[in-house]
Amino acid sequence: STLNSILTNLCFCAASPYVLCCGKKGKTMSGEPDLIKLYSKKILALAADLPNYAKLEHVSARAKKRSPLCGSSVSVELELSEGRVAGFTQDVKACALGQAAACITAKAIIGCSAAQVRVACAELQAMLTADGPIPAEPFHDLEVLHPAIQFKNRHASILLSLEATTEALELAQNAENTG
């Protein structure tokens, strides 16, 4: 079917030629209904809606995170004003799940403090690994990634955007404190 064809192509991480959830190209692994549930229309729409990367004029900090498992990576640039994110951009090379998480992060991040981002990152990790609660506002849309709990090999990619943003915020704060 068309959906199976789309899913087969999505099983390969955009950042890496390595197979993540398929045995051979064109052959999905068992649990296909779970895989179909994972790649919902909402996740695919978010992945397609990821804002284009554009360098910021006044960068407070940069950070890059990479998943060694799949090769996905996210590079973040942000600008702080009065301790809150005033400008944000990211270069995302990840599977649809990582792209969807990055899209949600980009839409929620402006105006957030470092503490809010750290909490969101911890909540997302808890949601994925310990069936914890959905991340709080303004990151509550990360709930769409709840079905990924079953796919531990995807967790690192999903967490990359928030982890890179947390690191960039820490670097920016350290630079402010030492500068």
mmCIF file of C-alpha atoms in Angstrom:
data_model
loop_
_atom_site.group_PDB
_atom_site.id
_atom_site.type_symbol
_atom_site.label_atom_id
_atom_site.label_comp_id
_atom_site.label_asym_id
_atom_site.label_seq_id
_atom_site.Cartn_x
_atom_site.Cartn_y
_atom_site.Cartn_z
ATOM 1 C CA SER A 1 0.000 0.000 0.000
ATOM 2 C CA THR A 2 1.024 3.637 -0.302
ATOM 3 C CA LEU A 3 1.349 4.022 3.472
ATOM 4 C CA ASN A 4 3.654 0.994 3.657
ATOM 5 C CA SER A 5 5.754 2.480 0.881
ATOM 6 C CA ILE A 6 6.062 5.774 2.772
ATOM 7 C CA LEU A 7 6.916 3.958 5.986
ATOM 8 C CA THR A 8 9.551 1.839 4.292
ATOM 9 C CA ASN A 9 11.276 5.002 3.085
ATOM 10 C CA LEU A 10 10.947 6.656 6.514
ATOM 11 C CA CYS A 11 12.612 3.715 8.203
ATOM 12 C CA PHE A 12 15.917 5.108 7.066
ATOM 13 C CA CYS A 13 17.228 8.068 8.994
ATOM 14 C CA ALA A 14 17.691 11.123 6.791
ATOM 15 C CA ALA A 15 21.093 11.721 8.373
ATOM 16 C CA SER A 16 22.450 8.232 7.975
ATOM 17 C CA PRO A 17 22.488 5.396 5.464
ATOM 18 C CA TYR A 18 22.113 2.885 8.293
ATOM 19 C CA VAL A 19 18.900 0.951 8.648
ATOM 20 C CA LEU A 20 17.067 1.786 11.852
ATOM 21 C CA CYS A 21 13.970 -0.335 11.858
ATOM 22 C CA CYS A 22 14.073 -2.344 8.660
ATOM 23 C CA GLY A 23 15.913 -5.572 8.054
ATOM 24 C CA LYS A 24 16.486 -4.929 4.355
ATOM 25 C CA LYS A 25 15.434 -2.055 2.154
ATOM 26 C CA GLY A 26 11.767 -2.474 1.402
ATOM 27 C CA LYS A 27 11.139 -5.003 4.192
ATOM 28 C CA THR A 28 9.658 -3.653 7.404
ATOM 29 C CA MET A 29 10.202 -5.537 10.623
ATOM 30 C CA SER A 30 7.443 -7.291 12.495
ATOM 31 C CA GLY A 31 5.067 -5.120 14.465
ATOM 32 C CA GLU A 32 4.092 -3.184 11.341
ATOM 33 C CA PRO A 33 0.860 -1.859 12.898
ATOM 34 C CA ASP A 34 2.955 -0.351 15.710
ATOM 35 C CA LEU A 35 5.251 1.242 13.141
ATOM 36 C CA ILE A 36 2.264 2.662 11.276
ATOM 37 C CA LYS A 37 0.914 4.041 14.563
ATOM 38 C CA LEU A 38 4.303 5.616 15.289
ATOM 39 C CA TYR A 39 4.422 7.500 11.994
ATOM 40 C CA SER A 40 1.066 9.213 12.368
ATOM 41 C CA LYS A 41 -0.101 11.922 10.003
ATOM 42 C CA LYS A 42 0.518 14.449 12.781
ATOM 43 C CA ILE A 43 4.175 13.408 13.163
ATOM 44 C CA LEU A 44 4.711 13.473 9.408
ATOM 45 C CA ALA A 45 3.068 16.909 9.177
ATOM 46 C CA LEU A 46 5.298 18.260 11.949
ATOM 47 C CA ALA A 47 8.392 16.828 10.287
ATOM 48 C CA ALA A 48 7.406 18.514 7.029
ATOM 49 C CA ASP A 49 6.723 21.811 8.856
ATOM 50 C CA LEU A 50 10.211 22.119 10.351
ATOM 51 C CA PRO A 51 11.343 25.735 9.831
ATOM 52 C CA ASN A 52 14.275 26.279 7.503
ATOM 53 C CA TYR A 53 17.644 26.859 9.133
ATOM 54 C CA ALA A 54 18.812 30.457 9.034
ATOM 55 C CA LYS A 55 21.754 31.853 10.998
ATOM 56 C CA LEU A 56 20.930 34.350 13.711
ATOM 57 C CA GLU A 57 22.450 37.817 13.601
ATOM 58 C CA HIS A 58 23.282 37.954 17.334
ATOM 59 C CA VAL A 59 24.159 34.489 18.611
ATOM 60 C CA SER A 60 24.505 34.025 22.370
ATOM 61 C CA ALA A 61 25.519 30.357 22.041
ATOM 62 C CA ARG A 62 25.710 27.367 19.731
ATOM 63 C CA ALA A 63 25.558 23.661 20.478
ATOM 64 C CA LYS A 64 25.408 20.463 18.478
ATOM 65 C CA LYS A 65 24.193 17.056 19.586
ATOM 66 C CA ARG A 66 24.532 13.827 17.641
ATOM 67 C CA SER A 67 23.066 10.392 18.201
ATOM 68 C CA PRO A 68 25.780 7.757 17.774
ATOM 69 C CA LEU A 69 23.114 5.095 17.229
ATOM 70 C CA CYS A 70 21.591 6.519 14.059
ATOM 71 C CA GLY A 71 23.774 9.473 13.089
ATOM 72 C CA SER A 72 21.005 12.041 13.558
ATOM 73 C CA SER A 73 22.249 15.476 14.565
ATOM 74 C CA VAL A 74 20.851 18.839 15.607
ATOM 75 C CA SER A 75 22.837 22.075 15.666
ATOM 76 C CA VAL A 76 21.254 24.939 17.604
ATOM 77 C CA GLU A 77 21.930 28.660 17.679
ATOM 78 C CA LEU A 78 20.113 30.886 20.133
ATOM 79 C CA GLU A 79 19.972 34.430 21.327
ATOM 80 C CA LEU A 80 19.165 35.291 24.923
ATOM 81 C CA SER A 81 17.547 38.440 26.191
ATOM 82 C CA GLU A 82 16.998 38.938 29.915
ATOM 83 C CA GLY A 83 17.601 35.224 30.543
ATOM 84 C CA ARG A 84 15.021 34.025 28.012
ATOM 85 C CA VAL A 85 15.286 32.700 24.471
ATOM 86 C CA ALA A 86 14.730 35.635 22.112
ATOM 87 C CA GLY A 87 16.022 34.047 18.912
ATOM 88 C CA PHE A 88 16.345 30.419 17.878
ATOM 89 C CA THR A 89 17.355 28.421 14.855
ATOM 90 C CA GLN A 90 18.425 24.837 14.336
ATOM 91 C CA ASP A 91 19.888 22.663 11.613
ATOM 92 C CA VAL A 92 18.224 19.251 11.872
ATOM 93 C CA LYS A 93 19.458 16.109 10.168
ATOM 94 C CA ALA A 94 17.247 13.413 11.636
ATOM 95 C CA CYS A 95 14.461 10.955 10.981
ATOM 96 C CA ALA A 96 10.833 12.106 10.921
ATOM 97 C CA LEU A 97 10.556 11.637 14.697
ATOM 98 C CA GLY A 98 13.591 13.804 15.389
ATOM 99 C CA GLN A 99 12.306 16.381 12.918
ATOM 100 C CA ALA A 100 8.874 16.407 14.555
ATOM 101 C CA ALA A 101 10.402 16.911 18.016
ATOM 102 C CA ALA A 102 12.627 19.701 16.642
ATOM 103 C CA CYS A 103 9.612 21.385 15.029
ATOM 104 C CA ILE A 104 7.706 21.346 18.331
ATOM 105 C CA THR A 105 10.760 22.712 20.133
ATOM 106 C CA ALA A 106 11.134 25.542 17.599
ATOM 107 C CA LYS A 107 7.475 26.512 17.961
ATOM 108 C CA ALA A 108 7.594 26.514 21.773
ATOM 109 C CA ILE A 109 11.049 27.854 22.608
ATOM 110 C CA ILE A 110 10.781 31.640 22.200
ATOM 111 C CA GLY A 111 10.351 33.257 25.598
ATOM 112 C CA CYS A 112 11.450 30.178 27.551
ATOM 113 C CA SER A 113 13.989 30.276 30.356
ATOM 114 C CA ALA A 114 16.844 27.791 30.693
ATOM 115 C CA ALA A 115 15.002 26.169 33.604
ATOM 116 C CA GLN A 116 11.882 25.609 31.475
ATOM 117 C CA VAL A 117 13.949 23.967 28.726
ATOM 118 C CA ARG A 118 15.814 21.730 31.203
ATOM 119 C CA VAL A 119 12.494 20.623 32.701
ATOM 120 C CA ALA A 120 10.994 19.969 29.243
ATOM 121 C CA CYS A 121 14.018 17.875 28.280
ATOM 122 C CA ALA A 122 13.800 15.843 31.496
ATOM 123 C CA GLU A 123 10.032 15.414 31.084
ATOM 124 C CA LEU A 124 10.411 14.234 27.482
ATOM 125 C CA GLN A 125 13.069 11.733 28.520
ATOM 126 C CA ALA A 126 10.847 10.496 31.360
ATOM 127 C CA MET A 127 7.861 10.227 29.005
ATOM 128 C CA LEU A 128 9.890 8.078 26.608
ATOM 129 C CA THR A 129 11.794 5.918 29.087
ATOM 130 C CA ALA A 130 9.630 5.685 32.206
ATOM 131 C CA ASP A 131 6.129 6.335 30.829
ATOM 132 C CA GLY A 132 6.235 9.665 32.642
ATOM 133 C CA PRO A 133 3.789 12.511 32.156
ATOM 134 C CA ILE A 134 3.522 14.592 28.999
ATOM 135 C CA PRO A 135 5.897 17.589 29.074
ATOM 136 C CA ALA A 136 4.311 20.748 30.481
ATOM 137 C CA GLU A 137 3.346 23.868 28.541
ATOM 138 C CA PRO A 138 4.639 25.167 26.205
ATOM 139 C CA PHE A 139 6.118 21.779 25.202
ATOM 140 C CA HIS A 140 2.905 19.752 25.646
ATOM 141 C CA ASP A 141 2.687 19.039 21.895
ATOM 142 C CA LEU A 142 5.537 16.558 22.404
ATOM 143 C CA GLU A 143 2.716 14.214 23.449
ATOM 144 C CA VAL A 144 2.440 13.248 19.775
ATOM 145 C CA LEU A 145 5.708 11.319 20.252
ATOM 146 C CA HIS A 146 4.291 9.170 23.070
ATOM 147 C CA PRO A 147 3.958 6.081 20.795
ATOM 148 C CA ALA A 148 7.765 6.108 20.394
ATOM 149 C CA ILE A 149 8.078 4.640 23.900
ATOM 150 C CA GLN A 150 8.213 1.199 22.279
ATOM 151 C CA PHE A 151 11.057 2.203 19.945
ATOM 152 C CA LYS A 152 14.086 2.771 22.180
ATOM 153 C CA ASN A 153 16.326 3.142 19.143
ATOM 154 C CA ARG A 154 14.436 6.383 18.337
ATOM 155 C CA HIS A 155 14.648 8.056 21.742
ATOM 156 C CA ALA A 156 18.057 9.672 21.148
ATOM 157 C CA SER A 157 16.901 11.301 17.913
ATOM 158 C CA ILE A 158 13.723 12.600 19.559
ATOM 159 C CA LEU A 159 15.703 14.152 22.430
ATOM 160 C CA LEU A 160 18.390 15.849 20.301
ATOM 161 C CA SER A 161 16.742 19.246 19.799
ATOM 162 C CA LEU A 162 15.972 19.813 23.474
ATOM 163 C CA GLU A 163 19.362 18.445 24.545
ATOM 164 C CA ALA A 164 21.210 20.746 22.126
ATOM 165 C CA THR A 165 19.083 23.687 23.234
ATOM 166 C CA THR A 166 19.763 22.920 26.905
ATOM 167 C CA GLU A 167 23.495 22.791 26.214
ATOM 168 C CA ALA A 168 23.401 26.065 24.259
ATOM 169 C CA LEU A 169 21.502 27.745 27.099
ATOM 170 C CA GLU A 170 24.095 26.536 29.626
ATOM 171 C CA LEU A 171 26.917 27.839 27.420
ATOM 172 C CA ALA A 172 25.176 31.212 27.052
ATOM 173 C CA GLN A 173 24.615 31.497 30.786
ATOM 174 C CA ASN A 174 28.234 30.532 31.539
ATOM 175 C CA ALA A 175 29.446 33.163 29.051
ATOM 176 C CA GLU A 176 27.251 35.799 30.728
ATOM 177 C CA ASN A 177 28.550 34.829 34.165
ATOM 178 C CA THR A 178 32.209 34.919 33.124
ATOM 179 C CA GLY A 179 31.921 37.859 30.705
#
